[in-house]
Short mmCIF file of C-alpha atoms and ligand atoms in Angstrom, two decimals:
data_model
loop_
_atom_site.label_atom_id
_atom_site.label_comp_id
_atom_site.label_asym_id
_atom_site.label_seq_id
_atom_site.Cartn_x
_atom_site.Cartn_y
_atom_site.Cartn_z
CA MET A 1 118.00 93.83 139.01
CA LYS A 2 121.04 94.79 140.71
CA ILE A 3 124.24 92.67 139.77
CA LEU A 4 127.43 92.18 141.80
CA LEU A 5 130.31 90.84 139.74
CA VAL A 6 133.03 89.12 141.44
CA GLY A 7 136.70 89.45 140.06
CA SER A 8 139.13 92.09 138.80
CA GLY A 9 140.84 90.43 135.71
CA GLY A 10 140.50 91.08 131.93
CA ARG A 11 137.72 88.06 131.94
CA GLU A 12 135.74 90.22 134.42
CA HIS A 13 136.31 93.51 132.59
CA ALA A 14 134.85 91.95 129.49
CA MET A 15 131.91 90.27 131.64
CA ALA A 16 131.25 93.77 132.99
CA SER A 17 131.01 95.47 129.70
CA ARG A 18 128.45 92.91 128.64
CA ILE A 19 126.50 92.96 131.92
CA LYS A 20 126.39 96.67 131.84
CA ALA A 21 124.93 96.67 128.35
CA SER A 22 122.04 94.55 129.40
CA PRO A 23 118.55 96.14 130.02
CA LEU A 24 118.00 93.58 132.81
CA CYS A 25 120.60 95.27 134.89
CA SER A 26 119.57 98.43 136.91
CA ARG A 27 123.00 98.76 138.78
CA LEU A 28 126.26 96.96 138.75
CA TYR A 29 128.55 96.54 141.37
CA ILE A 30 132.15 94.98 140.93
CA ALA A 31 134.17 93.64 143.74
CA PRO A 32 136.93 94.56 143.79
CA GLY A 33 137.22 95.35 140.00
CA ASN A 34 140.17 97.36 138.35
CA PRO A 35 140.38 100.80 137.02
CA GLY A 36 139.37 99.80 133.52
CA MET A 37 135.97 98.61 135.01
CA ALA A 38 135.35 102.00 136.83
CA PRO A 39 133.35 103.46 134.28
CA LEU A 40 130.90 100.39 134.18
CA GLY A 41 130.16 100.09 137.72
CA ASP A 42 130.58 101.02 141.45
CA LEU A 43 133.91 99.31 142.46
CA VAL A 44 133.33 97.60 145.92
CA PRO A 45 136.77 97.11 147.74
CA ILE A 46 135.97 93.54 148.83
CA LYS A 47 138.49 90.89 147.82
CA ALA A 48 137.31 88.16 145.45
CA ASP A 49 138.12 85.41 148.01
CA ASP A 50 136.34 87.25 150.99
CA VAL A 51 133.38 85.03 150.91
CA ALA A 52 131.77 86.46 154.10
CA GLY A 53 132.47 90.01 152.81
CA LEU A 54 130.97 89.49 149.70
CA VAL A 55 127.70 87.49 151.13
CA LYS A 56 127.32 90.65 153.78
CA PHE A 57 127.58 93.09 150.92
CA ALA A 58 125.09 91.13 148.65
CA VAL A 59 122.40 90.74 151.34
CA SER A 60 122.68 94.32 152.58
CA GLU A 61 122.48 95.75 149.00
CA LYS A 62 119.68 93.25 147.95
CA ILE A 63 121.62 92.12 145.05
CA GLY A 64 119.46 90.06 142.60
CA LEU A 65 122.51 88.06 140.88
CA VAL A 66 126.07 87.56 141.90
CA ALA A 67 128.25 86.50 138.79
CA ILE A 68 131.25 84.92 139.75
CA GLY A 69 134.23 85.25 137.71
CA PRO A 70 137.30 83.60 139.32
CA GLU A 71 137.83 80.03 140.47
CA ASP A 72 138.87 81.01 143.94
CA PRO A 73 135.82 82.13 145.28
CA LEU A 74 133.91 79.19 143.64
CA ALA A 75 136.36 76.86 145.25
CA ARG A 76 135.78 78.54 148.58
CA GLY A 77 132.09 77.87 148.55
CA LEU A 78 130.72 81.56 147.60
CA ALA A 79 127.82 80.11 145.60
CA ASN A 80 126.83 77.70 148.50
CA ALA A 81 127.01 80.52 150.95
CA LEU A 82 124.91 82.97 148.24
CA HIS A 83 122.18 80.07 148.11
CA LYS A 84 121.83 79.83 151.76
CA GLU A 85 120.81 83.55 151.82
CA LYS A 86 118.52 82.84 148.70
CA ILE A 87 120.66 85.04 146.52
CA LYS A 88 121.03 83.92 142.84
CA ALA A 89 124.58 82.96 141.93
CA PHE A 90 126.16 82.04 138.61
CA GLY A 91 129.00 79.80 139.19
CA PRO A 92 129.09 76.12 140.54
CA SER A 93 129.06 75.04 144.18
CA GLN A 94 132.22 74.29 146.00
CA GLN A 95 131.79 70.61 145.33
CA GLY A 96 131.21 71.57 141.39
CA ALA A 97 134.21 73.69 141.55
CA GLN A 98 136.39 70.62 142.90
CA LEU A 99 136.65 69.64 139.04
CA GLU A 100 139.04 72.60 138.77
CA ALA A 101 140.37 72.83 142.40
CA ASP A 102 141.34 69.36 142.85
CA LYS A 103 142.75 67.46 139.88
CA ALA A 104 142.58 64.20 141.78
CA PHE A 105 138.90 64.63 142.22
CA SER A 106 138.52 65.54 138.71
CA LYS A 107 140.57 62.39 137.55
CA LYS A 108 138.19 60.22 139.52
CA ILE A 109 135.10 61.57 138.27
CA MET A 110 136.44 61.22 134.66
CA ARG A 111 137.53 57.58 135.31
CA GLU A 112 134.04 56.87 136.83
CA ALA A 113 132.32 58.31 134.00
CA ALA A 114 134.64 56.62 131.32
CA ILE A 115 135.55 60.09 130.01
CA PRO A 116 138.52 60.06 127.73
CA THR A 117 141.68 61.60 129.40
CA ALA A 118 145.54 60.95 129.76
CA GLU A 119 146.02 57.62 131.71
CA GLY A 120 147.60 58.59 135.43
CA ARG A 121 147.37 58.54 139.08
CA ALA A 122 147.41 60.62 141.92
CA PHE A 123 149.81 60.48 144.91
CA THR A 124 150.19 62.06 148.23
CA GLN A 125 153.51 60.51 149.02
CA LEU A 126 156.84 61.36 147.47
CA ARG A 127 158.10 57.68 147.40
CA ASP A 128 155.14 56.51 145.70
CA ALA A 129 155.10 58.97 142.98
CA LEU A 130 158.82 58.14 142.50
CA ALA A 131 158.41 54.43 142.24
CA TYR A 132 155.46 54.89 139.90
CA ILE A 133 157.51 57.22 137.70
CA GLU A 134 160.59 54.49 137.54
CA SER A 135 158.07 51.80 136.30
CA ARG A 136 157.10 54.00 133.41
CA THR A 137 159.42 54.76 130.32
CA ASP A 138 157.13 57.07 128.38
CA PRO A 139 157.14 60.73 128.55
CA LEU A 140 155.16 62.06 131.58
CA VAL A 141 153.36 65.12 132.81
CA VAL A 142 153.33 66.18 136.51
CA LYS A 143 150.55 68.30 137.92
CA ALA A 144 149.96 69.86 141.07
CA ALA A 145 146.32 68.65 142.09
CA GLY A 146 145.32 72.33 143.63
CA LEU A 147 144.92 75.56 142.25
CA ALA A 148 148.17 77.19 140.95
CA ARG A 149 147.04 80.05 138.53
CA GLY A 150 147.42 77.89 135.50
CA LYS A 151 151.05 77.29 136.29
CA GLY A 152 150.92 73.92 138.20
CA VAL A 153 151.39 71.57 135.27
CA ILE A 154 155.16 70.32 134.30
CA VAL A 155 155.34 68.52 130.87
CA CYS A 156 158.43 66.43 131.13
CA ALA A 157 160.46 65.23 128.11
CA ASP A 158 161.82 61.90 130.06
CA PRO A 159 161.48 60.32 133.64
CA VAL A 160 164.47 62.11 134.88
CA GLU A 161 162.55 65.39 134.13
CA ALA A 162 159.64 63.80 135.84
CA ILE A 163 161.37 62.93 138.91
CA ASP A 164 162.82 66.28 139.19
CA ALA A 165 159.08 67.80 138.83
CA VAL A 166 157.54 65.74 141.73
CA ARG A 167 160.65 66.54 143.92
CA ASN A 168 160.17 70.35 143.11
CA ILE A 169 156.37 70.18 143.80
CA MET A 170 156.26 67.64 146.85
CA GLU A 171 159.70 68.56 148.55
CA LYS A 172 160.50 72.01 147.50
CA LYS A 173 156.81 72.89 147.37
CA ILE A 174 157.20 75.26 144.57
CA PHE A 175 153.43 75.45 144.06
CA GLY A 176 152.52 75.65 147.97
CA ASP A 177 149.74 73.63 149.23
CA ALA A 178 148.35 73.10 145.55
CA GLY A 179 151.09 70.41 145.48
CA LYS A 180 150.23 68.44 148.39
CA THR A 181 148.81 65.81 145.97
CA VAL A 182 150.44 65.32 142.43
CA ILE A 183 149.06 63.69 139.47
CA VAL A 184 151.64 61.76 137.39
CA GLU A 185 149.88 61.11 133.76
CA GLU A 186 150.88 60.21 130.44
CA ARG A 187 151.84 62.72 127.93
CA LEU A 188 149.47 63.36 125.01
CA THR A 189 150.18 65.00 121.94
CA GLY A 190 148.11 67.03 119.52
CA PRO A 191 146.62 70.47 119.14
CA GLU A 192 145.02 71.91 121.99
CA ILE A 193 141.48 73.59 121.98
CA SER A 194 139.21 75.14 124.80
CA LEU A 195 135.47 73.97 124.82
CA LEU A 196 133.20 76.28 126.90
CA ALA A 197 129.64 75.49 127.74
CA PHE A 198 126.65 77.34 129.74
CA VAL A 199 125.35 74.61 132.19
CA ASP A 200 122.16 74.67 134.21
CA GLY A 201 122.68 71.66 136.35
CA ARG A 202 121.50 69.14 133.82
CA HIS A 203 121.91 70.53 130.44
CA ALA A 204 124.85 72.35 128.72
CA TYR A 205 124.79 74.76 126.01
CA LEU A 206 128.15 74.71 124.05
CA MET A 207 129.64 78.37 123.12
CA GLU A 208 131.57 78.94 119.90
CA ALA A 209 135.06 77.70 119.75
CA ALA A 210 138.10 79.68 121.31
CA GLN A 211 141.51 78.97 121.25
CA ASP A 212 144.10 79.86 123.93
CA HIS A 213 147.88 80.27 123.75
CA LYS A 214 149.33 79.04 127.10
CA ARG A 215 153.01 79.36 126.46
CA ILE A 216 154.62 82.70 127.15
CA GLY A 217 156.72 82.67 123.89
CA ASP A 218 156.18 83.04 120.15
CA GLY A 219 155.71 79.39 118.49
CA ASP A 220 154.48 77.83 121.85
CA THR A 221 157.73 78.12 123.50
CA GLY A 222 158.85 78.71 127.15
CA PRO A 223 156.95 78.10 130.26
CA ASN A 224 153.14 77.82 130.59
CA THR A 225 151.30 80.88 131.79
CA GLY A 226 147.55 81.64 132.81
CA GLY A 227 147.05 82.49 128.77
CA MET A 228 148.82 85.09 126.48
CA GLY A 229 146.11 85.31 123.87
CA ALA A 230 143.06 83.85 122.37
CA TYR A 231 140.77 83.97 119.59
CA SER A 232 137.33 82.90 118.19
CA PRO A 233 136.11 81.11 116.26
CA ALA A 234 138.82 78.47 116.02
CA PRO A 235 138.75 76.44 112.93
CA LEU A 236 140.40 73.37 114.56
CA LEU A 237 136.72 72.66 116.33
CA THR A 238 134.94 70.57 113.61
CA ASP A 239 131.24 69.41 113.99
CA ASP A 240 132.73 65.98 114.37
CA ILE A 241 134.83 66.91 117.63
CA ILE A 242 131.97 68.66 118.93
CA THR A 243 129.83 65.82 118.60
CA LYS A 244 132.17 63.62 120.32
CA ALA A 245 132.78 65.94 123.01
CA GLN A 246 129.09 66.22 123.62
CA ARG A 247 128.77 62.48 123.80
CA GLU A 248 131.77 61.21 125.37
CA ILE A 249 132.72 64.15 127.68
CA ILE A 250 129.91 66.68 128.34
CA VAL A 251 126.83 64.26 128.93
CA PRO A 252 128.82 61.52 131.05
CA LEU A 253 130.18 64.46 133.27
CA LEU A 254 126.67 65.90 133.82
CA ASP A 255 125.37 62.84 134.57
CA ALA A 256 128.26 62.00 137.09
CA LEU A 257 127.61 65.39 138.89
CA HIS A 258 124.00 64.75 139.16
CA ARG A 259 124.64 61.15 140.46
CA HIS A 260 126.86 62.73 143.26
CA GLU A 261 124.11 65.49 143.76
CA ILE A 262 126.63 68.17 142.90
CA ASP A 263 125.10 71.57 141.99
CA TYR A 264 126.79 72.73 138.83
CA ARG A 265 125.15 76.05 137.36
CA GLY A 266 127.52 78.21 135.43
CA ILE A 267 130.49 77.53 133.15
CA LEU A 268 132.05 74.32 132.23
CA TYR A 269 135.62 74.90 130.45
CA ILE A 270 137.02 71.73 128.85
CA GLY A 271 140.61 71.84 127.92
CA LEU A 272 140.81 69.33 124.99
CA MET A 273 143.81 67.88 123.21
CA LEU A 274 143.04 66.46 119.92
CA THR A 275 144.88 63.19 119.86
CA THR A 276 144.92 60.58 117.02
CA ALA A 277 142.77 58.30 119.25
CA GLY A 278 140.01 61.19 119.27
CA PRO A 279 139.54 64.33 121.71
CA LYS A 280 140.88 63.81 125.26
CA THR A 281 140.31 65.83 128.32
CA LEU A 282 143.22 67.77 129.70
CA GLU A 283 141.56 69.80 132.52
CA PHE A 284 138.13 71.06 133.61
CA ASN A 285 137.93 74.79 134.77
CA CYS A 286 134.65 75.92 136.57
CA ARG A 287 134.58 79.47 134.99
CA PHE A 288 135.17 81.26 131.98
CA GLY A 289 138.83 81.10 130.63
CA ASP A 290 141.01 84.14 130.91
CA PRO A 291 141.74 85.40 128.04
CA GLU A 292 139.29 82.97 126.22
CA ALA A 293 136.29 84.99 127.70
CA GLN A 294 137.42 88.42 125.93
CA PRO A 295 136.95 87.36 122.27
CA LEU A 296 133.93 85.09 123.19
CA LEU A 297 132.08 87.80 124.89
CA MET A 298 132.90 90.20 122.17
CA ARG A 299 131.23 87.86 119.70
CA LEU A 300 128.22 86.95 122.03
CA LYS A 301 125.20 88.89 120.80
CA SER A 302 122.82 87.38 123.19
CA ASP A 303 122.28 89.27 126.64
CA LEU A 304 124.90 87.80 129.05
CA VAL A 305 122.46 88.43 132.07
CA ASP A 306 119.65 86.52 130.36
CA VAL A 307 122.04 83.55 129.75
CA MET A 308 123.35 83.55 133.49
CA LEU A 309 119.82 83.77 134.60
CA ALA A 310 118.73 80.94 132.34
CA CYS A 311 121.62 78.83 133.76
CA VAL A 312 120.77 79.91 137.50
CA ASP A 313 117.15 79.04 137.17
CA ARG A 314 117.70 75.71 135.43
CA GLN A 315 116.14 76.68 132.06
CA ILE A 316 118.99 76.48 129.60
CA ASP A 317 116.54 75.01 127.09
CA ARG A 318 114.72 78.48 126.55
CA LEU A 319 118.14 80.01 125.13
CA THR A 320 119.24 80.46 121.73
CA LEU A 321 122.79 81.95 121.87
CA GLU A 322 123.54 84.14 118.93
CA TRP A 323 127.11 84.95 118.10
CA ASP A 324 128.54 87.63 115.95
CA PRO A 325 129.92 85.84 112.80
CA ARG A 326 132.77 88.09 112.78
CA ALA A 327 136.33 86.91 114.36
CA ALA A 328 137.63 88.44 117.53
CA ILE A 329 141.23 88.09 119.09
CA CYS A 330 142.89 89.02 122.49
CA VAL A 331 146.46 89.77 122.79
CA VAL A 332 147.72 89.90 126.42
CA LEU A 333 150.33 92.63 127.39
CA ALA A 334 152.54 91.33 130.27
CA SER A 335 154.82 92.94 132.65
CA GLU A 336 158.62 92.13 132.39
CA GLY A 337 159.38 88.78 134.04
CA TYR A 338 155.86 87.39 133.71
CA GLY A 339 155.92 83.46 132.86
CA TRP A 340 159.46 83.14 133.94
CA LYS A 341 159.72 84.61 137.36
CA PRO A 342 157.73 83.98 140.46
CA ASP A 343 155.10 86.47 140.94
CA ASP A 344 156.70 88.48 143.65
CA GLN A 345 159.66 89.21 141.26
CA ILE A 346 157.55 90.56 138.30
CA THR A 347 158.30 94.07 137.61
CA LYS A 348 155.26 96.14 138.84
CA GLY A 349 154.37 99.82 139.28
CA VAL A 350 155.31 101.10 135.69
CA ALA A 351 153.47 103.80 134.02
CA ILE A 352 151.38 102.81 131.03
CA THR A 353 150.87 105.24 128.33
CA GLY A 354 148.76 105.18 124.83
CA LEU A 355 145.65 103.59 126.01
CA GLU A 356 143.22 106.16 124.93
CA GLU A 357 144.60 106.45 121.59
CA ALA A 358 144.71 102.68 121.07
CA ALA A 359 141.14 102.21 122.37
CA ARG A 360 139.99 105.05 119.98
CA LEU A 361 140.50 102.58 117.05
CA PRO A 362 137.45 101.24 115.38
CA ASP A 363 136.69 97.32 116.36
CA VAL A 364 139.27 97.70 119.31
CA GLN A 365 138.40 97.08 123.00
CA ILE A 366 140.94 97.02 125.70
CA PHE A 367 140.25 95.18 128.89
CA HIS A 368 142.23 95.68 132.13
CA ALA A 369 143.85 93.09 134.02
CA GLY A 370 146.79 94.07 136.22
CA THR A 371 146.37 97.83 136.28
CA THR A 372 145.98 100.09 139.12
CA MET A 373 145.61 103.90 139.63
CA LYS A 374 147.96 106.00 141.46
CA ASP A 375 147.71 109.98 141.72
CA GLY A 376 145.84 109.96 138.53
CA ARG A 377 148.53 107.85 136.63
CA LEU A 378 147.69 104.38 135.34
CA LEU A 379 150.38 101.78 136.43
CA THR A 380 150.94 98.29 135.95
CA SER A 381 150.16 95.95 139.07
CA GLY A 382 150.39 92.26 138.01
CA GLY A 383 151.63 89.72 135.58
CA ARG A 384 149.14 89.96 132.66
CA VAL A 385 148.36 93.80 132.53
CA LEU A 386 146.10 94.24 129.53
CA GLY A 387 144.16 92.31 126.92
CA VAL A 388 143.98 94.22 123.66
CA CYS A 389 141.09 92.88 121.70
CA ALA A 390 139.88 93.44 118.25
CA SER A 391 137.32 92.17 115.84
CA GLY A 392 137.22 91.84 111.98
CA ASN A 393 135.50 90.20 109.13
CA ASP A 394 137.98 87.52 109.50
CA LEU A 395 140.88 86.56 111.86
CA ALA A 396 143.59 87.95 109.73
CA ALA A 397 141.66 91.48 109.98
CA ALA A 398 140.94 91.22 113.65
CA ARG A 399 144.81 90.27 114.09
CA LYS A 400 145.83 93.22 112.10
CA THR A 401 143.65 95.71 113.95
CA ALA A 402 144.89 94.34 117.58
CA TYR A 403 148.58 94.62 116.79
CA SER A 404 148.17 98.14 115.28
CA ALA A 405 146.51 98.99 118.88
CA ILE A 406 149.32 97.53 120.60
CA GLU A 407 151.79 99.81 118.87
CA LYS A 408 150.27 102.85 120.51
CA ILE A 409 150.74 101.31 123.91
CA HIS A 410 153.86 101.47 125.89
CA PHE A 411 154.91 100.56 129.33
CA ASP A 412 158.62 99.67 130.34
CA GLY A 413 159.33 95.80 130.07
CA MET A 414 156.14 95.15 128.25
CA GLN A 415 156.16 91.76 126.59
CA TYR A 416 153.70 89.93 124.32
CA ARG A 417 153.31 87.37 121.65
CA ARG A 418 153.55 88.33 118.03
CA ASP A 419 151.76 85.29 116.69
CA ILE A 420 148.22 85.23 118.37
CA GLY A 421 145.87 83.69 116.00
CA ALA A 422 148.50 83.13 113.53
CA SER A 423 148.39 79.48 113.42
CA ALA A 424 144.69 79.30 112.86
P1 AMP B 1 146.17 72.21 132.43
O1 AMP B 1 146.21 73.28 133.45
O2 AMP B 1 145.85 70.79 133.03
O3 AMP B 1 145.38 72.28 131.31
O4 AMP B 1 147.57 71.89 131.69
C1 AMP B 1 148.17 73.03 131.25
C2 AMP B 1 148.76 72.79 130.02
O5 AMP B 1 149.82 71.62 130.21
C3 AMP B 1 147.66 72.27 128.75
O6 AMP B 1 147.30 73.34 128.19
C4 AMP B 1 148.78 71.31 127.93
O7 AMP B 1 149.46 72.22 127.09
C5 AMP B 1 149.72 70.67 128.96
N1 AMP B 1 149.24 69.44 129.38
C6 AMP B 1 148.31 69.03 130.37
N2 AMP B 1 148.34 67.59 130.76
C7 AMP B 1 148.82 67.33 129.49
C8 AMP B 1 149.09 65.86 128.99
N3 AMP B 1 148.45 64.98 129.61
N4 AMP B 1 149.81 65.75 128.05
C9 AMP B 1 150.48 66.63 127.42
N5 AMP B 1 150.29 68.12 127.65
C10 AMP B 1 149.48 68.36 128.66
N1 LIG B 2 143.41 80.56 129.75
C1 LIG B 2 143.26 79.34 130.38
C2 LIG B 2 142.51 79.55 131.77
O1 LIG B 2 141.86 80.61 131.89
O2 LIG B 2 142.64 78.67 132.58
#
């Protein structure tokens, strides 16, 4: 079967390596991909958010399955448009993607299905949001409701900070249109964990646990980012939490989606906070996490294409997912300024060296994210540049291998966290 993979980040590079390895894949196209993915498939210069261009390509190339990596094309209805052309799409419909793309919708569904989450409200008017904050004395979190590349959340220490946050989002529009609606909610405390499941519309199959490190700095300090590293398995996720999450979150959510006749076939990502009152939902994402996908896919032994087809064909019950018992870790190497500066002020176009030597180390895999090829030289082209991944008999071994690979890689301004996987 011909497969089209949509996206260009580290997550998609990891997906491409597993799709390419599948006997079910006769040819892999990647739109638009990145230089690291070039050895795995044909790179097609169509942007990931160009729904019409992608559908046209899929029709003309008789693509059998389109695997959609990022949230943007899902929120723009790529899966719906492909279904219209009778092309199989792995990833939820536009309505399903609202779980991620519209946090007000997601809150509404959670309230309706009695899913444990932070108590909060959505606002479209600044004065209403301000009045609500003034009526509260507890620490709050302010969120842009729309898609803001993992950065639309401001965790506030007190109401003064919360007032600043809503003003910045609604008046100064620091997250653009994503901040037209804001959510103000109670600030929860506890360790965080990501729970991912393959979903076939009615049923979900949980993946192994993965843990992300969202803050830019060591010891979870500094601003939130898209994710600076991840590892799997994650010892925080106990059987008790899994049972609770199944019963209190996943089952009621899938029932609610079904009641609303929302077509959800793909990945459901649940950001959980383990509070003293039990696990509560921080957010839903409608796709693999990046960088959680990298260690998860390094550990997934089952054929990814077969798994995606089982979701699309509503046959998840025929699956048994097999996982490598070894641990895997991903450390993100980011450009100077990432996390602290706006995207257009991050240093880019810097030469990267040492990749081949690093990739030759046993148990190491390097996934590209923000890289580009110019005149035969590999340059940085984004905030998160590379994901250096390693497996090992345990997390400590995987960590050691990943960090020794990083020592061989260099680009000016390179920043990364030294403590990925250390707290586990
Ligand atoms: P989200 O994109 O909604 O997952 O938020 C990004 C990060 O903000 C999460 O990983 C948490 O660290 C933090 N966060 C979000 N909502 C809350 C909350 N209600 N209480 C405390 N921290 C939160
Ligand atoms: N790593 C978090 C995310 O992909 O949203």
